């Protein structure tokens, strides 16, 4: 079965550079979520989109922006990267909100800022 | 402020025995609770969930218990298998259609053959 696809799997950027992470949800899923997991930390909710509109916002820095496109894929844009942005970024998708049924996560993008 | 707490960072259990993973929460608005399992280099995988109107939900070898008055839930795995070795995250949400899950820090379970 098709899963949530994230690209790239690994990304190395320098401080102050820009990064774009992509997420392709499971077909027919209309909701996409972004989470950030720092080393030894729990996944922290960043932002979510339902039907191409922002549905909820968490601890996403102002330097980051995201959107969901007409084909339901989503991109997380990160500018003026800082060393502390180094983390595993997970995307997840669901049909509608995932409070009870949970979401399906992708394998994540590991971002390293040097 | 950690709203979902998993106080045991790791747990080792003998194969065939019961694994009990614990989770506490502080936000009384949470009404849905989920467990995720995560292998290295993979995203978390949804395991089982429970609504606050129930105190128990069972799915095969996995049972989740919820004690609302104590704001505590636990995941029981019986019998434990080596393939269960992974990091288990407890998560909570407000509302069945919530767009946001609040995760605990995870407990690394090692099942010893």
PDB file of C-alpha atoms in Angstrom:
ATOM      1  CA  UNK A   1       0.000   0.000   0.000  1.00  0.00           C
ATOM      2  CA  UNK A   2       1.135   3.523  -0.734  1.00  0.00           C
ATOM      3  CA  UNK A   3       2.566   5.355   2.249  1.00  0.00           C
ATOM      4  CA  UNK A   4       3.436   8.940   3.027  1.00  0.00           C
ATOM      5  CA  UNK A   5       6.446   9.923   0.960  1.00  0.00           C
ATOM      6  CA  UNK A   6       8.899  12.521   2.168  1.00  0.00           C
ATOM      7  CA  UNK A   7      11.772  13.964   0.255  1.00  0.00           C
ATOM      8  CA  UNK A   8      14.616  14.300   0.600  1.00  0.00           C
ATOM      9  CA  UNK A   9      15.462  11.693   3.242  1.00  0.00           C
ATOM     10  CA  UNK A  10      18.561  13.581   4.284  1.00  0.00           C
ATOM     11  CA  UNK A  11      19.541  17.202   3.829  1.00  0.00           C
ATOM     12  CA  UNK A  12      22.616  19.114   4.904  1.00  0.00           C
ATOM     13  CA  UNK A  13      22.507  22.898   4.824  1.00  0.00           C
ATOM     14  CA  UNK A  14      24.652  25.698   6.142  1.00  0.00           C
ATOM     15  CA  UNK A  15      23.510  28.329   8.605  1.00  0.00           C
ATOM     16  CA  UNK A  16      21.398  31.073   7.060  1.00  0.00           C
ATOM     17  CA  UNK A  17      20.561  28.927   4.045  1.00  0.00           C
ATOM     18  CA  UNK A  18      17.070  27.904   2.957  1.00  0.00           C
ATOM     19  CA  UNK A  19      15.601  24.407   2.841  1.00  0.00           C
ATOM     20  CA  UNK A  20      12.435  22.983   1.335  1.00  0.00           C
ATOM     21  CA  UNK A  21      11.002  19.698   2.520  1.00  0.00           C
ATOM     22  CA  UNK A  22       8.323  17.903   0.550  1.00  0.00           C
ATOM     23  CA  UNK A  23       5.555  15.570   1.618  1.00  0.00           C
ATOM     24  CA  UNK A  24       3.270  13.447  -0.542  1.00  0.00           C
ATOM     25  CA  UNK A  25       0.308  12.118   1.443  1.00  0.00           C
ATOM     26  CA  UNK A  26      -1.428   8.810   1.023  1.00  0.00           C
ATOM     27  CA  UNK A  27      -3.844   8.985  -1.930  1.00  0.00           C
ATOM     28  CA  UNK A  28      -7.261  10.362  -0.928  1.00  0.00           C
ATOM     29  CA  UNK A  29      -5.908  11.750   2.336  1.00  0.00           C
ATOM     30  CA  UNK A  30      -6.852  15.397   2.592  1.00  0.00           C
ATOM     31  CA  UNK A  31      -4.968  16.445   5.728  1.00  0.00           C
ATOM     32  CA  UNK A  32      -1.241  16.882   6.149  1.00  0.00           C
ATOM     33  CA  UNK A  33       0.682  17.502   9.355  1.00  0.00           C
ATOM     34  CA  UNK A  34       4.279  18.515  10.013  1.00  0.00           C
ATOM     35  CA  UNK A  35       6.206  17.561  13.136  1.00  0.00           C
ATOM     36  CA  UNK A  36       9.747  18.346  14.255  1.00  0.00           C
ATOM     37  CA  UNK A  37      11.675  15.912  16.434  1.00  0.00           C
ATOM     38  CA  UNK A  38      14.926  17.150  17.903  1.00  0.00           C
ATOM     39  CA  UNK A  39      17.577  14.743  19.245  1.00  0.00           C
ATOM     40  CA  UNK A  40      16.180  12.889  22.255  1.00  0.00           C
ATOM     41  CA  UNK A  41      12.961  14.876  22.092  1.00  0.00           C
ATOM     42  CA  UNK A  42       9.332  14.064  21.443  1.00  0.00           C
ATOM     43  CA  UNK A  43       7.796  15.035  18.108  1.00  0.00           C
ATOM     44  CA  UNK A  44       6.568  18.634  18.253  1.00  0.00           C
ATOM     45  CA  UNK A  45       3.618  19.693  16.166  1.00  0.00           C
ATOM     46  CA  UNK A  46       4.416  22.466  13.706  1.00  0.00           C
ATOM     47  CA  UNK A  47       1.442  22.965  11.415  1.00  0.00           C
ATOM     48  CA  UNK A  48      -1.364  21.156   9.605  1.00  0.00           C
ATOM     49  CA  UNK A  49      -3.433  21.638   6.468  1.00  0.00           C
ATOM     50  CA  UNK A  50      -6.893  20.384   5.642  1.00  0.00           C
ATOM     51  CA  UNK A  51      -8.126  20.716   2.082  1.00  0.00           C
ATOM     52  CA  UNK A  52      -5.286  23.106   1.251  1.00  0.00           C
ATOM     53  CA  UNK A  53      -6.112  25.476   4.099  1.00  0.00           C
ATOM     54  CA  UNK A  54      -4.124  25.798   7.295  1.00  0.00           C
ATOM     55  CA  UNK A  55      -6.106  23.936   9.949  1.00  0.00           C
ATOM     56  CA  UNK A  56      -3.905  24.265  13.010  1.00  0.00           C
ATOM     57  CA  UNK A  57      -0.642  25.844  13.997  1.00  0.00           C
ATOM     58  CA  UNK A  58       1.790  24.798  16.666  1.00  0.00           C
ATOM     59  CA  UNK A  59       5.297  25.825  17.550  1.00  0.00           C
ATOM     60  CA  UNK A  60       6.376  26.755  14.057  1.00  0.00           C
ATOM     61  CA  UNK A  61       8.986  29.530  13.909  1.00  0.00           C
ATOM     62  CA  UNK A  62       8.222  32.611  11.820  1.00  0.00           C
ATOM     63  CA  UNK A  63      11.182  31.658   9.618  1.00  0.00           C
ATOM     64  CA  UNK A  64       9.248  28.605   8.483  1.00  0.00           C
ATOM     65  CA  UNK A  65       6.269  28.544   6.175  1.00  0.00           C
ATOM     66  CA  UNK A  66       4.278  25.738   4.664  1.00  0.00           C
ATOM     67  CA  UNK A  67       1.500  25.155   2.213  1.00  0.00           C
ATOM     68  CA  UNK A  68      -0.596  22.386   0.749  1.00  0.00           C
ATOM     69  CA  UNK A  69      -1.033  22.297  -3.005  1.00  0.00           C
ATOM     70  CA  UNK A  70      -3.953  21.335  -5.222  1.00  0.00           C
ATOM     71  CA  UNK A  71      -2.643  17.759  -5.480  1.00  0.00           C
ATOM     72  CA  UNK A  72      -2.558  17.656  -1.648  1.00  0.00           C
ATOM     73  CA  UNK A  73       1.192  17.457  -1.398  1.00  0.00           C
ATOM     74  CA  UNK A  74       2.756  19.840   1.072  1.00  0.00           C
ATOM     75  CA  UNK A  75       6.032  21.730   1.305  1.00  0.00           C
ATOM     76  CA  UNK A  76       7.739  23.090   4.401  1.00  0.00           C
ATOM     77  CA  UNK A  77       9.993  26.036   3.612  1.00  0.00           C
ATOM     78  CA  UNK A  78      12.639  26.931   6.141  1.00  0.00           C
ATOM     79  CA  UNK A  79      14.698  30.101   5.806  1.00  0.00           C
ATOM     80  CA  UNK A  80      17.627  31.611   7.706  1.00  0.00           C
ATOM     81  CA  UNK A  81      18.453  28.178   9.029  1.00  0.00           C
ATOM     82  CA  UNK A  82      19.954  27.926  12.493  1.00  0.00           C
ATOM     83  CA  UNK A  83      21.948  25.120  14.089  1.00  0.00           C
ATOM     84  CA  UNK A  84      18.956  24.402  16.344  1.00  0.00           C
ATOM     85  CA  UNK A  85      16.832  23.571  13.321  1.00  0.00           C
ATOM     86  CA  UNK A  86      18.758  20.322  12.962  1.00  0.00           C
ATOM     87  CA  UNK A  87      16.127  17.675  13.560  1.00  0.00           C
ATOM     88  CA  UNK A  88      14.032  14.957  12.043  1.00  0.00           C
ATOM     89  CA  UNK A  89      11.009  16.428  10.286  1.00  0.00           C
ATOM     90  CA  UNK A  90       8.030  14.148   9.961  1.00  0.00           C
ATOM     91  CA  UNK A  91       5.075  14.605   7.727  1.00  0.00           C
ATOM     92  CA  UNK A  92       1.863  12.687   8.345  1.00  0.00           C
ATOM     93  CA  UNK A  93      -1.445  12.456   6.553  1.00  0.00           C
ATOM     94  CA  UNK A  94      -4.984  11.430   7.360  1.00  0.00           C
ATOM     95  CA  UNK A  95      -8.473  11.639   5.994  1.00  0.00           C
ATOM     96  CA  UNK A  96      -9.939  14.422   8.069  1.00  0.00           C
ATOM     97  CA  UNK A  97      -8.571  15.075  11.537  1.00  0.00           C
ATOM     98  CA  UNK A  98      -6.539  12.316  13.123  1.00  0.00           C
ATOM     99  CA  UNK A  99      -7.569  12.617  16.741  1.00  0.00           C
ATOM    100  CA  UNK A 100      -9.009   9.128  17.065  1.00  0.00           C
ATOM    101  CA  UNK A 101      -7.832   7.206  14.050  1.00  0.00           C
ATOM    102  CA  UNK A 102      -4.348   8.561  14.170  1.00  0.00           C
ATOM    103  CA  UNK A 103      -2.260   9.607  11.253  1.00  0.00           C
ATOM    104  CA  UNK A 104       0.138   7.778   8.988  1.00  0.00           C
ATOM    105  CA  UNK A 105       3.628   9.147   9.222  1.00  0.00           C
ATOM    106  CA  UNK A 106       6.307   9.287   6.582  1.00  0.00           C
ATOM    107  CA  UNK A 107       9.851   8.154   7.304  1.00  0.00           C
ATOM    108  CA  UNK A 108      10.986  11.703   7.891  1.00  0.00           C
ATOM    109  CA  UNK A 109      13.596  14.071   6.524  1.00  0.00           C
ATOM    110  CA  UNK A 110      16.725  14.439   8.581  1.00  0.00           C
ATOM    111  CA  UNK A 111      17.936  18.008   8.343  1.00  0.00           C
ATOM    112  CA  UNK A 112      21.421  18.834   9.506  1.00  0.00           C
ATOM    113  CA  UNK A 113      22.437  22.475   9.696  1.00  0.00           C
ATOM    114  CA  UNK A 114      26.181  23.060   9.859  1.00  0.00           C
TER     115      UNK A 114
ATOM    116  CA  UNK B   1       5.483  22.315  30.131  1.00  0.00           C
ATOM    117  CA  UNK B   2       5.205  18.662  29.157  1.00  0.00           C
ATOM    118  CA  UNK B   3       1.506  17.840  28.914  1.00  0.00           C
ATOM    119  CA  UNK B   4       2.096  14.189  28.072  1.00  0.00           C
ATOM    120  CA  UNK B   5       4.737  12.437  30.129  1.00  0.00           C
ATOM    121  CA  UNK B   6       6.400   9.096  29.712  1.00  0.00           C
ATOM    122  CA  UNK B   7       8.625   8.862  32.740  1.00  0.00           C
ATOM    123  CA  UNK B   8      10.442   5.680  31.774  1.00  0.00           C
ATOM    124  CA  UNK B   9      12.864   6.319  28.929  1.00  0.00           C
ATOM    125  CA  UNK B  10      13.531   2.594  28.568  1.00  0.00           C
ATOM    126  CA  UNK B  11      12.143  -0.806  29.498  1.00  0.00           C
ATOM    127  CA  UNK B  12      13.544  -4.319  29.089  1.00  0.00           C
ATOM    128  CA  UNK B  13      11.273  -7.351  29.101  1.00  0.00           C
ATOM    129  CA  UNK B  14      11.824 -11.044  28.516  1.00  0.00           C
ATOM    130  CA  UNK B  15      10.192 -12.546  25.444  1.00  0.00           C
ATOM    131  CA  UNK B  16       6.777 -14.017  26.278  1.00  0.00           C
ATOM    132  CA  UNK B  17       6.287 -11.789  29.295  1.00  0.00           C
ATOM    133  CA  UNK B  18       4.058  -8.758  29.605  1.00  0.00           C
ATOM    134  CA  UNK B  19       5.332  -5.289  28.683  1.00  0.00           C
ATOM    135  CA  UNK B  20       3.650  -2.373  30.422  1.00  0.00           C
ATOM    136  CA  UNK B  21       4.330   1.110  29.138  1.00  0.00           C
ATOM    137  CA  UNK B  22       2.996   4.024  31.130  1.00  0.00           C
ATOM    138  CA  UNK B  23       1.898   7.532  30.240  1.00  0.00           C
ATOM    139  CA  UNK B  24       0.579  10.420  32.318  1.00  0.00           C
ATOM    140  CA  UNK B  25      -1.065  13.592  31.131  1.00  0.00           C
ATOM    141  CA  UNK B  26      -1.870  16.917  32.696  1.00  0.00           C
ATOM    142  CA  UNK B  27      -4.353  18.509  30.302  1.00  0.00           C
ATOM    143  CA  UNK B  28      -7.871  17.503  31.333  1.00  0.00           C
ATOM    144  CA  UNK B  29      -9.163  18.607  27.914  1.00  0.00           C
ATOM    145  CA  UNK B  30      -7.524  15.615  26.239  1.00  0.00           C
ATOM    146  CA  UNK B  31     -10.163  13.101  25.276  1.00  0.00           C
ATOM    147  CA  UNK B  32      -8.404  10.871  22.770  1.00  0.00           C
ATOM    148  CA  UNK B  33      -5.234   8.965  23.477  1.00  0.00           C
ATOM    149  CA  UNK B  34      -3.060   7.105  21.029  1.00  0.00           C
ATOM    150  CA  UNK B  35       0.004   4.920  21.064  1.00  0.00           C
ATOM    151  CA  UNK B  36       2.557   4.975  18.286  1.00  0.00           C
ATOM    152  CA  UNK B  37       5.442   2.619  17.701  1.00  0.00           C
ATOM    153  CA  UNK B  38       8.637   3.800  16.050  1.00  0.00           C
ATOM    154  CA  UNK B  39      11.505   1.802  14.582  1.00  0.00           C
ATOM    155  CA  UNK B  40      14.830   3.495  13.799  1.00  0.00           C
ATOM    156  CA  UNK B  41      14.865   5.355  10.472  1.00  0.00           C
ATOM    157  CA  UNK B  42      11.090   5.054  10.144  1.00  0.00           C
ATOM    158  CA  UNK B  43       8.192   7.308  11.015  1.00  0.00           C
ATOM    159  CA  UNK B  44       5.932   6.507  13.968  1.00  0.00           C
ATOM    160  CA  UNK B  45       3.267   3.887  13.236  1.00  0.00           C
ATOM    161  CA  UNK B  46      -0.201   4.135  14.759  1.00  0.00           C
ATOM    162  CA  UNK B  47      -0.817   1.228  17.109  1.00  0.00           C
ATOM    163  CA  UNK B  48      -3.982   1.674  19.139  1.00  0.00           C
ATOM    164  CA  UNK B  49      -6.168   4.432  20.529  1.00  0.00           C
ATOM    165  CA  UNK B  50      -8.785   4.969  23.195  1.00  0.00           C
ATOM    166  CA  UNK B  51     -11.506   7.497  23.744  1.00  0.00           C
ATOM    167  CA  UNK B  52     -12.022   9.031  27.173  1.00  0.00           C
ATOM    168  CA  UNK B  53     -15.472   7.462  27.364  1.00  0.00           C
ATOM    169  CA  UNK B  54     -13.826   4.052  27.620  1.00  0.00           C
ATOM    170  CA  UNK B  55     -11.392   2.622  30.122  1.00  0.00           C
ATOM    171  CA  UNK B  56     -10.058  -0.200  28.006  1.00  0.00           C
ATOM    172  CA  UNK B  57      -9.439  -0.978  24.351  1.00  0.00           C
ATOM    173  CA  UNK B  58      -7.987  -4.212  23.091  1.00  0.00           C
ATOM    174  CA  UNK B  59      -6.491  -5.173  19.746  1.00  0.00           C
ATOM    175  CA  UNK B  60      -4.794  -8.533  19.602  1.00  0.00           C
ATOM    176  CA  UNK B  61      -1.767  -8.557  21.865  1.00  0.00           C
ATOM    177  CA  UNK B  62      -2.157  -4.848  22.615  1.00  0.00           C
ATOM    178  CA  UNK B  63      -4.443  -3.405  25.287  1.00  0.00           C
ATOM    179  CA  UNK B  64      -4.655   0.203  26.355  1.00  0.00           C
ATOM    180  CA  UNK B  65      -6.067   1.103  29.757  1.00  0.00           C
ATOM    181  CA  UNK B  66      -7.226   4.586  30.679  1.00  0.00           C
ATOM    182  CA  UNK B  67      -7.672   5.898  34.224  1.00  0.00           C
ATOM    183  CA  UNK B  68      -9.199   9.341  33.772  1.00  0.00           C
ATOM    184  CA  UNK B  69      -9.250  10.240  37.443  1.00  0.00           C
ATOM    185  CA  UNK B  70      -5.521   9.591  37.683  1.00  0.00           C
ATOM    186  CA  UNK B  71      -4.852  11.049  34.209  1.00  0.00           C
ATOM    187  CA  UNK B  72      -2.925   7.909  33.434  1.00  0.00           C
ATOM    188  CA  UNK B  73      -2.901   5.416  30.627  1.00  0.00           C
ATOM    189  CA  UNK B  74      -0.911   2.302  29.976  1.00  0.00           C
ATOM    190  CA  UNK B  75      -0.190   0.025  27.070  1.00  0.00           C
ATOM    191  CA  UNK B  76       0.048  -3.701  27.762  1.00  0.00           C
ATOM    192  CA  UNK B  77       1.693  -6.032  25.277  1.00  0.00           C
ATOM    193  CA  UNK B  78       1.101  -9.713  25.935  1.00  0.00           C
ATOM    194  CA  UNK B  79       3.011 -11.785  25.085  1.00  0.00           C
ATOM    195  CA  UNK B  80       5.982  -9.585  24.209  1.00  0.00           C
ATOM    196  CA  UNK B  81       7.930 -10.540  21.104  1.00  0.00           C
ATOM    197  CA  UNK B  82      11.414  -9.465  19.953  1.00  0.00           C
ATOM    198  CA  UNK B  83       9.785  -7.643  17.017  1.00  0.00           C
ATOM    199  CA  UNK B  84       8.047  -5.384  19.523  1.00  0.00           C
ATOM    200  CA  UNK B  85      11.398  -3.791  20.351  1.00  0.00           C
ATOM    201  CA  UNK B  86      10.935  -0.150  19.365  1.00  0.00           C
ATOM    202  CA  UNK B  87      10.275   3.282  20.824  1.00  0.00           C
ATOM    203  CA  UNK B  88       6.671   3.711  21.940  1.00  0.00           C
ATOM    204  CA  UNK B  89       5.124   7.168  21.989  1.00  0.00           C
ATOM    205  CA  UNK B  90       2.014   8.086  23.884  1.00  0.00           C
ATOM    206  CA  UNK B  91      -0.006  10.900  22.284  1.00  0.00           C
ATOM    207  CA  UNK B  92      -3.156  12.805  23.142  1.00  0.00           C
ATOM    208  CA  UNK B  93      -5.598  15.067  21.390  1.00  0.00           C
ATOM    209  CA  UNK B  94      -8.587  17.235  22.111  1.00  0.00           C
ATOM    210  CA  UNK B  95     -11.470  16.036  19.974  1.00  0.00           C
ATOM    211  CA  UNK B  96     -11.847  13.109  17.575  1.00  0.00           C
ATOM    212  CA  UNK B  97     -11.157  15.317  14.571  1.00  0.00           C
ATOM    213  CA  UNK B  98      -8.206  17.090  16.106  1.00  0.00           C
ATOM    214  CA  UNK B  99      -5.448  18.279  13.832  1.00  0.00           C
ATOM    215  CA  UNK B 100      -2.824  18.257  16.544  1.00  0.00           C
ATOM    216  CA  UNK B 101      -1.386  15.474  18.646  1.00  0.00           C
ATOM    217  CA  UNK B 102       0.690  16.125  21.744  1.00  0.00           C
ATOM    218  CA  UNK B 103       3.361  13.481  22.153  1.00  0.00           C
ATOM    219  CA  UNK B 104       5.303  12.177  25.111  1.00  0.00           C
ATOM    220  CA  UNK B 105       9.066  11.700  24.842  1.00  0.00           C
ATOM    221  CA  UNK B 106       8.782   7.991  24.227  1.00  0.00           C
ATOM    222  CA  UNK B 107       9.833   4.772  25.956  1.00  0.00           C
ATOM    223  CA  UNK B 108      12.333   2.471  24.317  1.00  0.00           C
ATOM    224  CA  UNK B 109      11.178  -1.119  24.736  1.00  0.00           C
ATOM    225  CA  UNK B 110      13.674  -3.939  24.377  1.00  0.00           C
ATOM    226  CA  UNK B 111      12.274  -7.459  24.289  1.00  0.00           C
ATOM    227  CA  UNK B 112      15.006  -9.960  25.091  1.00  0.00           C
ATOM    228  CA  UNK B 113      14.781 -13.360  23.386  1.00  0.00           C
TER     229      UNK B 113
END
